[in-house]
mmCIF file of C-alpha atoms in Angstrom:
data_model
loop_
_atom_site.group_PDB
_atom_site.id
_atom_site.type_symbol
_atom_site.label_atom_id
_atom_site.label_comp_id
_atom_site.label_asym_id
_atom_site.label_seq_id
_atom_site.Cartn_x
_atom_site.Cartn_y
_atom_site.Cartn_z
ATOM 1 C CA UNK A 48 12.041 13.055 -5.462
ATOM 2 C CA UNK A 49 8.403 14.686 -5.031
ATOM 3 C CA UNK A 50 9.648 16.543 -2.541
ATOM 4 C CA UNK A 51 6.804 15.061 -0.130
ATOM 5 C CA UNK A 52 8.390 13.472 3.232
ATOM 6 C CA UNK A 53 5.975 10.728 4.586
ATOM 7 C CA UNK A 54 7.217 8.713 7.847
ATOM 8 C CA UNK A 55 7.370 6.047 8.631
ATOM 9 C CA UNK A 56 8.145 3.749 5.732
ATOM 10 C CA UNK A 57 6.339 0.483 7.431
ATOM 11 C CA UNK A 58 4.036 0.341 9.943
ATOM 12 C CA UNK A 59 2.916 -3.116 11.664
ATOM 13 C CA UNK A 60 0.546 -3.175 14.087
ATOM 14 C CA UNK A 61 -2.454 -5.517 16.177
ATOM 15 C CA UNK A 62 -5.852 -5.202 15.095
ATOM 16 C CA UNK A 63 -7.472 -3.012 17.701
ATOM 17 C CA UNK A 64 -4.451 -0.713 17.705
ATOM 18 C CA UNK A 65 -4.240 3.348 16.569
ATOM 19 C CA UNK A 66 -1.250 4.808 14.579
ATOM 20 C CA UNK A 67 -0.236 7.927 13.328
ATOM 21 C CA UNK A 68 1.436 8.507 9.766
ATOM 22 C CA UNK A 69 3.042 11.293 9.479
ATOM 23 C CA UNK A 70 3.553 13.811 6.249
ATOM 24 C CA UNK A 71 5.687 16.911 5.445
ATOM 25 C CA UNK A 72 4.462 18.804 2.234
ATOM 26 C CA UNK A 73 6.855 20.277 -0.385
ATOM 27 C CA UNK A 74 8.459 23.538 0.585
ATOM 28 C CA UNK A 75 5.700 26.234 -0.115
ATOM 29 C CA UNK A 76 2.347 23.796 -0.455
ATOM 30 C CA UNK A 77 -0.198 24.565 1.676
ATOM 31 C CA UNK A 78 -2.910 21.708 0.369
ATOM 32 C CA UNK A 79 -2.410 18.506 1.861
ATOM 33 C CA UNK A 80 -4.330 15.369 1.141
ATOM 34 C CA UNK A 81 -4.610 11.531 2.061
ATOM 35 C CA UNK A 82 -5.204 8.345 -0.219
ATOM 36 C CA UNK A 83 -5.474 5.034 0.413
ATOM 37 C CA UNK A 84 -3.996 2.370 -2.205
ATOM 38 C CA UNK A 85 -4.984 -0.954 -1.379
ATOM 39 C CA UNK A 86 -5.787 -4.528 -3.414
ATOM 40 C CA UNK A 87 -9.628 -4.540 -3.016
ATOM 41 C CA UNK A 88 -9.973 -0.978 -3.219
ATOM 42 C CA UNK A 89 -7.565 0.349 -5.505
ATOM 43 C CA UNK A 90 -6.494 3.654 -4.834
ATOM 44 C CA UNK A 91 -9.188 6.301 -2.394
ATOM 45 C CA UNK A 92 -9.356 10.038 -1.720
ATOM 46 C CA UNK A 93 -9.406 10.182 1.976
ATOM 47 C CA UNK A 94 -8.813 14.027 2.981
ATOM 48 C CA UNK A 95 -7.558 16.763 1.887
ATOM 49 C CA UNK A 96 -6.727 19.726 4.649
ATOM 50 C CA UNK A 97 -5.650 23.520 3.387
ATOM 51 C CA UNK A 98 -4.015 26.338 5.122
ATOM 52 C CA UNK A 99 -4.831 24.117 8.735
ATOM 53 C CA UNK A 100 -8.424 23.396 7.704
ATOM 54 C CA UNK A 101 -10.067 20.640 6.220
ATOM 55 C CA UNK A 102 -11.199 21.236 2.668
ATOM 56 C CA UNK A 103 -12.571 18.062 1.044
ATOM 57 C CA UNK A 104 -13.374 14.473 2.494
ATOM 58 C CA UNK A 105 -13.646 11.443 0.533
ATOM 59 C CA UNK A 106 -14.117 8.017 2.015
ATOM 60 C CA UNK A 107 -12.650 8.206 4.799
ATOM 61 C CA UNK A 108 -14.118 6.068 8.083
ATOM 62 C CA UNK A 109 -14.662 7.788 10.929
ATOM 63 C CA UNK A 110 -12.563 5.545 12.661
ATOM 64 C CA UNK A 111 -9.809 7.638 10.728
ATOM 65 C CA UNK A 112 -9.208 11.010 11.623
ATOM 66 C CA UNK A 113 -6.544 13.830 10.093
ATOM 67 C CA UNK A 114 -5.254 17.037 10.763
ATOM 68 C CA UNK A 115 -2.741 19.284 9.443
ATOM 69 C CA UNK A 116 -0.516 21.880 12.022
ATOM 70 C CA UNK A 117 0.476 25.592 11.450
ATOM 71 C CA UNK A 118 3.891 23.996 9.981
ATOM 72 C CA UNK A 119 1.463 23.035 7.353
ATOM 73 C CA UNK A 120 2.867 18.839 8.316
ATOM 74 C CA UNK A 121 -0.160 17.124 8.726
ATOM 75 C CA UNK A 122 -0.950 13.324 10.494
ATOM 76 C CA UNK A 123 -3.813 10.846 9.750
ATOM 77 C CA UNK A 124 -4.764 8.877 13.064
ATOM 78 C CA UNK A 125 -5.743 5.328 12.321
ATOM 79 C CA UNK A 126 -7.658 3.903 15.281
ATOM 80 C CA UNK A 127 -9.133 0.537 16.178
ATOM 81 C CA UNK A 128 -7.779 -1.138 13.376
ATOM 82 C CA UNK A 129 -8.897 -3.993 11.809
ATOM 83 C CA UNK A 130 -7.447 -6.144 9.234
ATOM 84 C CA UNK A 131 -8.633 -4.491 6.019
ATOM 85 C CA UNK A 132 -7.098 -1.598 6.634
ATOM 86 C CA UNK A 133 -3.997 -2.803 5.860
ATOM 87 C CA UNK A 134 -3.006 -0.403 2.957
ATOM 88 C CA UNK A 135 -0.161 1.929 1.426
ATOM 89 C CA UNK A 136 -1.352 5.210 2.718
ATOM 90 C CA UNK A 137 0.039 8.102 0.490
ATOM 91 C CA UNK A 138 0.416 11.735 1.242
ATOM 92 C CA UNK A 139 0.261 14.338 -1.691
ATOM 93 C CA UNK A 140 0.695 18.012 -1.632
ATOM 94 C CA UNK A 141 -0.175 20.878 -4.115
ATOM 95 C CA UNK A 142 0.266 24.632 -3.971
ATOM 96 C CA UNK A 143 -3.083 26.168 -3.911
ATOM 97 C CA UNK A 144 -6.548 24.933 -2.263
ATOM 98 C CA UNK A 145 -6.624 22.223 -4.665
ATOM 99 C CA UNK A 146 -8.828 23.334 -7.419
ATOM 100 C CA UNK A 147 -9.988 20.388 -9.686
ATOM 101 C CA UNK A 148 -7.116 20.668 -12.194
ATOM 102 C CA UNK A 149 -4.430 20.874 -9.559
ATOM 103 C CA UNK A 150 -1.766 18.777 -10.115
ATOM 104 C CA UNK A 151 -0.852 16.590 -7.093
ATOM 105 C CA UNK A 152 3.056 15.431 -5.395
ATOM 106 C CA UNK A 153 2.999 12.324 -3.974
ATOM 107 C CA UNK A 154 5.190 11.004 -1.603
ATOM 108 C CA UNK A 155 6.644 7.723 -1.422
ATOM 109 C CA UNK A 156 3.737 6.477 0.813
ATOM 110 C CA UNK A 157 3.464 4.301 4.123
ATOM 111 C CA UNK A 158 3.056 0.731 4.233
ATOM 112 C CA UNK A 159 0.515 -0.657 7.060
ATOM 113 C CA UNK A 160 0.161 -3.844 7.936
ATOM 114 C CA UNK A 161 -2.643 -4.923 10.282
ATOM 115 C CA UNK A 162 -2.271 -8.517 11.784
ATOM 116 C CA UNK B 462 -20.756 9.052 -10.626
ATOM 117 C CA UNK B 463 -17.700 9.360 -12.011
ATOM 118 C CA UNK B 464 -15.880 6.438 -12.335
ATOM 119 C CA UNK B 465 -12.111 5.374 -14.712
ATOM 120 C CA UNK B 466 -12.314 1.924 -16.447
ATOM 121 C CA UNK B 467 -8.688 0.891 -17.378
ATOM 122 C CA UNK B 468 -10.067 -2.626 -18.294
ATOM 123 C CA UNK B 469 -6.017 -4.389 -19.153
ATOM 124 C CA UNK B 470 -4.769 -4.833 -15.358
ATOM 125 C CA UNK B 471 -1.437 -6.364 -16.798
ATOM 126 C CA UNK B 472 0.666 -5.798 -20.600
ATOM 127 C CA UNK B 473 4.166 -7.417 -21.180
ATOM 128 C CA UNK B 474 6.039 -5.999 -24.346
ATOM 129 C CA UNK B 475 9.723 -6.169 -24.993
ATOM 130 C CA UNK B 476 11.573 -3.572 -25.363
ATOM 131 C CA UNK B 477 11.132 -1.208 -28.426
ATOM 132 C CA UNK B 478 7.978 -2.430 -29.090
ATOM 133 C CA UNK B 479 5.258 0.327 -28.919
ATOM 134 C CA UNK B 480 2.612 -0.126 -26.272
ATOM 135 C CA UNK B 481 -1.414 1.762 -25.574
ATOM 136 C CA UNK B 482 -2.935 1.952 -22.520
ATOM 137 C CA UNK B 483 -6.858 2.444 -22.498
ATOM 138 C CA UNK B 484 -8.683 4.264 -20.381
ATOM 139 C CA UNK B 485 -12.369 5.091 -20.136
ATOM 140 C CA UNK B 486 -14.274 7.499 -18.112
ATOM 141 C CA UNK B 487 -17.707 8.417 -16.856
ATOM 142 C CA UNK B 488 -18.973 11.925 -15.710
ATOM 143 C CA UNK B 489 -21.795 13.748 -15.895
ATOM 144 C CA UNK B 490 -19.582 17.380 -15.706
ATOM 145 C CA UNK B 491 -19.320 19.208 -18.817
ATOM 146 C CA UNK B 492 -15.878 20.524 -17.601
ATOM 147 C CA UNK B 493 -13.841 17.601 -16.010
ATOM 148 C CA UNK B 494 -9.901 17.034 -15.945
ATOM 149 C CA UNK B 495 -7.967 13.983 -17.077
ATOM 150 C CA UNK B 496 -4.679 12.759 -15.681
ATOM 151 C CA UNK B 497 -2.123 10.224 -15.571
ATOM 152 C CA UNK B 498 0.294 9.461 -13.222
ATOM 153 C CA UNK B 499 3.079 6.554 -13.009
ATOM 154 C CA UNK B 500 3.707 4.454 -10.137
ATOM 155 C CA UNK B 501 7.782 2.908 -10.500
ATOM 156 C CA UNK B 502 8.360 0.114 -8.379
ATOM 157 C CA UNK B 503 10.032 2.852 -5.694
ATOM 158 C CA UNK B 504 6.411 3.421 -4.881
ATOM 159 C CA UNK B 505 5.528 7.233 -5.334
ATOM 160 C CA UNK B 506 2.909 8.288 -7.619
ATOM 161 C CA UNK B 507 4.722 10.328 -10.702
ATOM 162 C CA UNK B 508 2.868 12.932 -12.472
ATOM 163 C CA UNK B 509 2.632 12.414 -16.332
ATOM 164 C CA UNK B 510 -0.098 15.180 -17.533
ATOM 165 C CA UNK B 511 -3.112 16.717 -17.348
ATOM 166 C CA UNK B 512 -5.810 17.151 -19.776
ATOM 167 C CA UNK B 513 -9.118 19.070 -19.562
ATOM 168 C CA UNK B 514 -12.516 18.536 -21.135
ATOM 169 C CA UNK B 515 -12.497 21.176 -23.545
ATOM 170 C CA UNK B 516 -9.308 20.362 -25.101
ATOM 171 C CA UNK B 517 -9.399 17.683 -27.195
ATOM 172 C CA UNK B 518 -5.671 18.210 -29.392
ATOM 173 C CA UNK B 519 -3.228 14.856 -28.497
ATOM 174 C CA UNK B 520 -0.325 15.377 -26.912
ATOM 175 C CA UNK B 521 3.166 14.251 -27.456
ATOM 176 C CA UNK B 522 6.104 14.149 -24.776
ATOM 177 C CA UNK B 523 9.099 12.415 -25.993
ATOM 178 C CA UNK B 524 8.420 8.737 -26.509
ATOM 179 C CA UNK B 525 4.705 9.354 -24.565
ATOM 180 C CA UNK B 526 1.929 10.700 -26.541
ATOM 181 C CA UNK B 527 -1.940 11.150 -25.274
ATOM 182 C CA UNK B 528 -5.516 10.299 -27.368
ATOM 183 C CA UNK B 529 -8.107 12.562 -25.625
ATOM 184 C CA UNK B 530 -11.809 11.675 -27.398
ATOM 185 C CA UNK B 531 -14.583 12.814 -25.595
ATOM 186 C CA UNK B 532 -16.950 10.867 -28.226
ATOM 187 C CA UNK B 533 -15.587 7.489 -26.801
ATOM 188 C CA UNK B 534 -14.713 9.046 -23.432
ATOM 189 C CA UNK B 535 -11.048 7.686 -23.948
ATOM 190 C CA UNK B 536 -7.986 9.163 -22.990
ATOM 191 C CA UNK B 537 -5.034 6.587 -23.820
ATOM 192 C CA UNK B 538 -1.675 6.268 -23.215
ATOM 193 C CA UNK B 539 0.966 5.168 -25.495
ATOM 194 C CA UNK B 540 4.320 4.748 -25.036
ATOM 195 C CA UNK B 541 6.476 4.597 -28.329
ATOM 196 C CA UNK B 542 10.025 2.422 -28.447
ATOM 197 C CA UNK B 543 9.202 1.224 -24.619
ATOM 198 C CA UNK B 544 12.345 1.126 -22.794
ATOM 199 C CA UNK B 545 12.836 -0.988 -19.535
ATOM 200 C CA UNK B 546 12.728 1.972 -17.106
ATOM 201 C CA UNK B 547 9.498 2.770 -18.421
ATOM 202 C CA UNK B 548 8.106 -0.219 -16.021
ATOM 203 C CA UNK B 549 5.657 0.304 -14.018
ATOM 204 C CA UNK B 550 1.761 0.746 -12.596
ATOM 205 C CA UNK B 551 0.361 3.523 -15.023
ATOM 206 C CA UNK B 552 -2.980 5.437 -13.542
ATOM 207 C CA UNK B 553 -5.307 7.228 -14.940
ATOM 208 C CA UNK B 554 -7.693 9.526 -13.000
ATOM 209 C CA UNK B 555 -10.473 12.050 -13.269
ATOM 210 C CA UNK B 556 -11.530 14.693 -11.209
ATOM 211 C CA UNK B 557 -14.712 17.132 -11.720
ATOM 212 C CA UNK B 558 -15.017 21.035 -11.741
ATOM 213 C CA UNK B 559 -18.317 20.719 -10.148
ATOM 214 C CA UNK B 560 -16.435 18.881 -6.972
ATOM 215 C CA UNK B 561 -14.699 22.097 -6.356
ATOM 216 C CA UNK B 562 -11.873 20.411 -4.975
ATOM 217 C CA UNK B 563 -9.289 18.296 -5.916
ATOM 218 C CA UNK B 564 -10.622 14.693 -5.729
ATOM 219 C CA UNK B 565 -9.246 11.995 -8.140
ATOM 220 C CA UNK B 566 -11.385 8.972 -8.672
ATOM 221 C CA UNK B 567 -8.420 6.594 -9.860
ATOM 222 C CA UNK B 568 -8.458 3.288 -12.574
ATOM 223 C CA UNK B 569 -7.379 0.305 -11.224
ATOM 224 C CA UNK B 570 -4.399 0.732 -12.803
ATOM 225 C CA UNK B 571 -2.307 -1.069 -15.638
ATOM 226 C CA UNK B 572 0.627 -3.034 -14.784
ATOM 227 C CA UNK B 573 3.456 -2.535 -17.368
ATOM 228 C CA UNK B 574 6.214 -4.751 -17.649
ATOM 229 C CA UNK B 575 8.844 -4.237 -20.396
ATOM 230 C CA UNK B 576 11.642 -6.862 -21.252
ATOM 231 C CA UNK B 577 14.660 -6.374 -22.451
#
């Protein structure tokens, strides 16, 4: 166990529709970040927020937006989605600011389905 | 651009056997960090280690051991005596000093299947 809380497990929605996925860092970790994981793409850097403010952005759409509270949980908001952005969406955490050699926990991921 | 090549998307072995996984890399950074992680069928992504450019000496953990050459940009994975639990997607990713941050450009990823 990473230690990283991500809710919920499953997600399935309507194209069109917005969601929120929800993620809980380990105790202590105050770098947050986002990745897709899905067939065509493989796995993405979406986001990555620290201390409350974003840090680093990656391919994320700008249909997707994220944000991360003073508890340090954060939530990516998924809106008007279509069918290709069915995906396993993981949440990691790390200690620091997330230098380049940081080493990353990973939580179990949640599983969207778009139909 | 950076990219990570793991170019065999599936391996079967049975068990005991030993087992490599490739993996290539491109960057233009002189200083660049290597890592692979392990995704069981539960899902997470595991940690597994962490190499950077300027150290080039193998590593061994256990049954896993690590072949870092910078003159064939390779940094492979073998597992020795595979055992059954050691199923599962294996990753291996790069991220760049010159980044600043903590963005992994991941491999496609190499399915491992071990039979008893």
């Amino acid at each position: 166990d990473s230690g990283v809380t991500q809710t919920p497990k499953h997600l399935i929605t309507a194209t069109g529709q917005r969601v929120t996925l929800r993620c809980s860092p380990r105790s202590g970790d105050l770098s947050v970040y986002w990745y897709q994981q899905s067939l065509d793409q493989g796995l993405q850097f979406l986001i990555q927020y620290y201390n409350g403010e974003e840090r680093a952005k990656g391919n994320i759409l700008e249909r997707f937006s994220a944000q991360q509270f003073p508890d340090l949980h954060s939530e990516l908001n998924l809106s008007s989605l279509e069918l290709g952005d069915s995906a396993l969406y993981f949440c990691a955490s790390s200690p620091n600011r997330g230098v380049s050699n940081e080493k990353l926990f990973f939580g179990s991921g949640t599983q969207l389905s778009v139909l | 651009a950076q990219k990570v090549t793991q170019a065999q998307t599936e391996i079967s072995v049975v068990e005991k056997e030993d087992v490599t996984l490739d993996c290539v890399y491109e960057t233009r950074d002189t200083t660049y960090y290597l890592f692979w992680y392990k995704q069981p069928p539960s899902g997470e992504l595991v940690f597994l280690i962490r190499r950077n450019s300027f150290d080039e000496q193998n590593e061994i953990s256990g049954r896993y051991s690590w072949n870092f050459q910078k003159s064939t940009s390779s940094f492979n994975f073998t597992i020795t005596a595979s055992q059954v639990v050691d199923s599962a997607v294996y990753f291996c990713a790069l991220s760049e000093a010159g980044d600043g941050a903590q963005k992994l450009v991941f491999g496609q990823g190499t399915r491992l299947t071990i039979n008893p």
